[in-house]
């Protein structure tokens, strides 16, 4: 097992504003007394956080610390992944976890926190499950939180994000795992890899379907999703 659990990957797919051959008018406009100027909006997300870096190939590296000598009951380092909409358009953001390796069965969330415009959700705190839908291990993380309500998502969770205002524009996830205290000797020398992938497109039902597929169950809900307005 490598001395570092480096979780590689990040593919950020930004969809073009062309759907079905027709250019969609997702623009900002500025009108003057003699002319009207249209400026194309921008679609961009930024990913960073503690324990998160980008390698020379543009892959996201998530570092859970030194896990080379983990024993049952040991903890990984906590990692926070921060996604921010830094463009000028409201977006639909989509996130997918992929886990592999035998150790993924016995790496249990010790701290799992999601923070976005809807609130700060402590799913698991210091090994205690606070919200029943929390995944039981790293493998279950791959279908969370849609495994019950929307089985046709293929693991892609979606949320609407606004533009840069510090209130509506972010989606943060904090992860820390514990090696199951009851794990047997068969897990000695085993490893695990966790990958996370993001996609983003305009917060529009047709744009979301073009990116995620016509059968994506949350397309309309995300397109219609209202967020709190920063009145400060």
Short mmCIF file of C-alpha atoms in Angstrom, two decimals:
data_model
loop_
_atom_site.label_atom_id
_atom_site.label_comp_id
_atom_site.label_asym_id
_atom_site.label_seq_id
_atom_site.Cartn_x
_atom_site.Cartn_y
_atom_site.Cartn_z
CA UNK A 1 0.00 0.00 0.00
CA UNK A 2 1.45 3.38 -0.92
CA UNK A 3 2.50 5.69 1.88
CA UNK A 4 0.04 8.29 0.67
CA UNK A 5 -3.60 7.81 -0.21
CA UNK A 6 -3.63 10.17 -3.18
CA UNK A 7 -7.04 10.49 -4.65
CA UNK A 8 -6.50 11.38 -8.17
CA UNK A 9 -8.69 12.87 -10.67
CA UNK A 10 -10.94 15.63 -11.43
CA UNK A 11 -12.59 16.02 -14.73
CA UNK A 12 -14.48 19.28 -14.95
CA UNK A 13 -16.68 19.22 -18.02
CA UNK A 14 -18.09 22.60 -18.93
CA UNK A 15 -20.95 22.32 -21.40
CA UNK A 16 -21.24 24.70 -24.31
CA UNK A 17 -24.29 26.89 -24.69
CA UNK A 18 -25.32 25.11 -27.85
CA UNK A 19 -28.10 22.56 -27.56
CA UNK A 20 -29.76 20.71 -30.41
CA UNK A 21 -28.05 22.94 -32.95
CA UNK A 22 -29.57 26.13 -31.55
CA UNK A 23 -27.59 28.73 -29.63
CA UNK A 24 -29.29 29.42 -26.32
CA UNK A 25 -29.42 33.05 -25.19
CA UNK A 26 -27.65 32.73 -21.85
CA UNK A 27 -26.08 36.15 -21.97
CA UNK A 28 -25.89 39.36 -20.01
CA UNK A 29 -26.89 42.49 -21.87
CA UNK A 30 -26.05 46.17 -21.67
CA UNK A 31 -28.30 48.64 -23.47
CA UNK A 32 -27.28 52.16 -24.56
CA UNK A 33 -29.32 54.91 -26.19
CA UNK A 34 -28.12 53.98 -29.68
CA UNK A 35 -27.09 50.36 -29.50
CA UNK A 36 -27.43 47.11 -27.59
CA UNK A 37 -24.36 45.06 -26.73
CA UNK A 38 -24.55 41.40 -25.76
CA UNK A 39 -21.70 39.81 -23.85
CA UNK A 40 -21.54 36.05 -23.48
CA UNK A 41 -21.67 34.88 -19.87
CA UNK A 42 -18.88 32.75 -18.50
CA UNK A 43 -19.10 29.25 -17.07
CA UNK A 44 -16.32 28.40 -14.65
CA UNK A 45 -15.89 26.52 -11.39
CA UNK A 46 -12.91 26.52 -9.04
CA UNK A 47 -11.99 23.55 -6.84
CA UNK A 48 -9.62 23.86 -3.89
CA UNK A 49 -9.43 23.18 -0.16
CA UNK A 50 -7.36 21.66 2.62
CA UNK A 51 -5.49 18.56 1.49
CA UNK A 52 -6.40 19.33 -2.14
CA UNK A 53 -3.95 20.17 -4.91
CA UNK A 54 -3.65 19.95 -8.69
CA UNK A 55 -0.84 18.05 -10.39
CA UNK A 56 1.00 19.03 -13.59
CA UNK A 57 -1.60 17.21 -15.70
CA UNK A 58 -4.49 19.15 -14.20
CA UNK A 59 -5.73 16.25 -12.05
CA UNK A 60 -7.12 16.95 -8.61
CA UNK A 61 -5.11 15.25 -5.86
CA UNK A 62 -6.78 14.66 -2.51
CA UNK A 63 -4.35 13.72 0.25
CA UNK A 64 -5.73 11.89 3.30
CA UNK A 65 -2.30 11.74 4.95
CA UNK A 66 0.02 8.84 5.75
CA UNK A 67 -2.03 5.63 5.76
CA UNK A 68 0.78 3.13 5.20
CA UNK A 69 0.47 1.58 8.66
CA UNK A 70 -3.22 2.00 9.38
CA UNK A 71 -4.71 -0.40 11.90
CA UNK A 72 -8.39 -0.94 12.76
CA UNK A 73 -9.65 2.16 14.53
CA UNK A 74 -7.11 4.54 12.96
CA UNK A 75 -8.22 7.76 11.26
CA UNK A 76 -7.21 9.42 8.00
CA UNK A 77 -6.52 13.13 7.93
CA UNK A 78 -9.62 15.26 7.23
CA UNK A 79 -9.94 16.79 3.76
CA UNK A 80 -12.22 19.62 2.66
CA UNK A 81 -13.13 19.99 -1.03
CA UNK A 82 -14.40 23.47 -1.89
CA UNK A 83 -16.19 24.09 -5.19
CA UNK A 84 -17.04 27.68 -6.10
CA UNK A 85 -18.92 29.04 -9.11
CA UNK A 86 -16.52 31.75 -10.29
CA UNK A 87 -18.33 32.45 -13.55
CA UNK A 88 -21.05 34.95 -14.36
CA UNK A 89 -23.85 32.40 -14.95
CA UNK A 90 -25.93 30.37 -12.51
CA UNK A 91 -24.97 26.72 -12.92
CA UNK A 92 -26.05 23.18 -12.26
CA UNK A 93 -23.12 21.46 -10.53
CA UNK A 94 -22.82 17.67 -10.58
CA UNK A 95 -20.55 15.52 -8.42
CA UNK A 96 -19.67 11.83 -8.55
CA UNK A 97 -17.53 9.68 -6.24
CA UNK A 98 -15.92 6.44 -7.44
CA UNK A 99 -14.27 4.05 -4.97
CA UNK A 100 -12.15 0.98 -5.61
CA UNK A 101 -9.98 -1.41 -3.61
CA UNK A 102 -10.79 -3.88 -0.84
CA UNK A 103 -10.15 -1.34 1.91
CA UNK A 104 -13.06 0.80 0.66
CA UNK A 105 -15.42 -1.71 2.32
CA UNK A 106 -14.04 -0.98 5.79
CA UNK A 107 -13.19 2.72 5.58
CA UNK A 108 -16.15 4.33 7.34
CA UNK A 109 -16.95 8.05 7.36
CA UNK A 110 -15.75 9.47 10.68
CA UNK A 111 -16.57 13.05 9.76
CA UNK A 112 -18.75 13.92 6.79
CA UNK A 113 -19.95 17.50 6.44
CA UNK A 114 -21.68 19.18 3.50
CA UNK A 115 -21.92 22.97 3.45
CA UNK A 116 -23.77 24.89 0.74
CA UNK A 117 -26.39 27.62 0.42
CA UNK A 118 -29.02 25.37 2.04
CA UNK A 119 -27.06 25.04 5.28
CA UNK A 120 -24.28 23.11 6.97
CA UNK A 121 -25.11 19.42 7.27
CA UNK A 122 -23.13 17.27 9.71
CA UNK A 123 -23.91 13.82 8.30
CA UNK A 124 -21.38 12.04 10.54
CA UNK A 125 -19.58 13.71 13.45
CA UNK A 126 -16.69 12.01 15.26
CA UNK A 127 -17.94 8.59 14.19
CA UNK A 128 -21.56 9.19 15.20
CA UNK A 129 -24.18 9.16 12.42
CA UNK A 130 -26.27 12.32 12.71
CA UNK A 131 -28.39 11.92 9.57
CA UNK A 132 -29.72 8.48 8.66
CA UNK A 133 -28.95 8.77 4.94
CA UNK A 134 -25.19 9.03 5.61
CA UNK A 135 -23.13 6.37 3.76
CA UNK A 136 -21.82 3.48 5.86
CA UNK A 137 -18.47 3.17 4.06
CA UNK A 138 -16.43 4.55 1.20
CA UNK A 139 -18.22 2.33 -1.33
CA UNK A 140 -21.64 3.65 -0.33
CA UNK A 141 -20.36 7.19 -0.75
CA UNK A 142 -20.49 6.56 -4.50
CA UNK A 143 -24.30 6.54 -4.58
CA UNK A 144 -24.89 9.09 -1.87
CA UNK A 145 -27.24 10.86 -1.34
CA UNK A 146 -29.44 9.74 -4.24
CA UNK A 147 -29.40 5.96 -3.84
CA UNK A 148 -32.93 5.80 -2.40
CA UNK A 149 -34.80 8.72 -3.94
CA UNK A 150 -33.34 8.64 -7.45
CA UNK A 151 -31.69 5.36 -8.45
CA UNK A 152 -31.21 6.47 -12.08
CA UNK A 153 -28.56 9.11 -11.40
CA UNK A 154 -25.60 6.73 -11.84
CA UNK A 155 -24.10 8.33 -8.76
CA UNK A 156 -24.28 11.91 -10.06
CA UNK A 157 -25.56 14.28 -7.38
CA UNK A 158 -26.66 17.72 -8.57
CA UNK A 159 -27.17 21.14 -7.03
CA UNK A 160 -27.79 24.65 -8.36
CA UNK A 161 -25.18 27.32 -7.61
CA UNK A 162 -25.44 31.06 -8.09
CA UNK A 163 -22.72 33.50 -9.05
CA UNK A 164 -20.02 34.92 -6.79
CA UNK A 165 -21.72 36.35 -3.71
CA UNK A 166 -20.36 34.16 -0.91
CA UNK A 167 -23.85 32.85 -0.15
CA UNK A 168 -25.19 30.93 -3.16
CA UNK A 169 -22.01 30.12 -5.07
CA UNK A 170 -20.29 27.28 -3.18
CA UNK A 171 -20.51 23.55 -2.42
CA UNK A 172 -18.08 22.25 0.21
CA UNK A 173 -17.54 18.68 1.42
CA UNK A 174 -15.40 17.60 4.38
CA UNK A 175 -14.35 13.94 4.51
CA UNK A 176 -12.49 11.91 7.11
CA UNK A 177 -12.46 8.12 7.31
CA UNK A 178 -11.87 5.57 10.05
CA UNK A 179 -10.56 2.05 9.51
CA UNK A 180 -13.39 -0.12 10.87
CA UNK A 181 -12.47 -1.29 14.37
CA UNK A 182 -13.93 -4.73 13.61
CA UNK A 183 -12.03 -5.28 10.34
CA UNK A 184 -10.33 -8.67 10.09
CA UNK A 185 -6.81 -9.67 9.14
CA UNK A 186 -7.88 -10.15 5.52
CA UNK A 187 -7.59 -6.38 5.05
CA UNK A 188 -3.91 -6.22 5.95
CA UNK A 189 -1.92 -4.73 3.10
CA UNK A 190 -5.05 -3.75 1.16
CA UNK A 191 -5.66 -0.30 -0.31
CA UNK A 192 -8.42 1.98 -1.53
CA UNK A 193 -8.75 4.76 -4.08
CA UNK A 194 -11.45 7.40 -4.01
CA UNK A 195 -12.08 9.56 -7.07
CA UNK A 196 -14.31 12.59 -7.40
CA UNK A 197 -15.52 14.09 -10.65
CA UNK A 198 -17.39 17.34 -11.26
CA UNK A 199 -19.43 18.58 -14.21
CA UNK A 200 -21.16 21.92 -14.64
CA UNK A 201 -23.55 23.55 -17.08
CA UNK A 202 -26.03 26.40 -17.19
CA UNK A 203 -28.93 26.21 -14.72
CA UNK A 204 -31.39 25.39 -17.46
CA UNK A 205 -33.37 22.17 -17.85
CA UNK A 206 -32.41 21.55 -21.47
CA UNK A 207 -28.74 22.31 -20.80
CA UNK A 208 -28.74 19.89 -17.87
CA UNK A 209 -30.37 17.13 -19.93
CA UNK A 210 -27.85 17.68 -22.72
CA UNK A 211 -25.00 17.18 -20.24
CA UNK A 212 -26.45 14.49 -17.98
CA UNK A 213 -28.86 12.68 -20.30
CA UNK A 214 -32.56 13.00 -21.02
CA UNK A 215 -33.46 10.65 -18.15
CA UNK A 216 -31.54 12.49 -15.45
CA UNK A 217 -34.24 12.71 -12.74
CA UNK A 218 -33.21 15.99 -11.11
CA UNK A 219 -32.94 18.17 -14.25
CA UNK A 220 -36.12 20.18 -13.74
CA UNK A 221 -35.70 20.48 -9.97
CA UNK A 222 -32.16 21.87 -10.29
CA UNK A 223 -33.18 24.23 -13.09
CA UNK A 224 -36.05 25.58 -10.97
CA UNK A 225 -34.12 25.58 -7.69
CA UNK A 226 -34.39 28.82 -5.74
CA UNK A 227 -31.62 29.91 -3.43
CA UNK A 228 -31.56 32.48 -0.64
CA UNK A 229 -30.62 35.98 -1.73
CA UNK A 230 -27.81 37.77 0.07
CA UNK A 231 -29.39 40.93 1.40
CA UNK A 232 -26.26 42.03 3.25
#
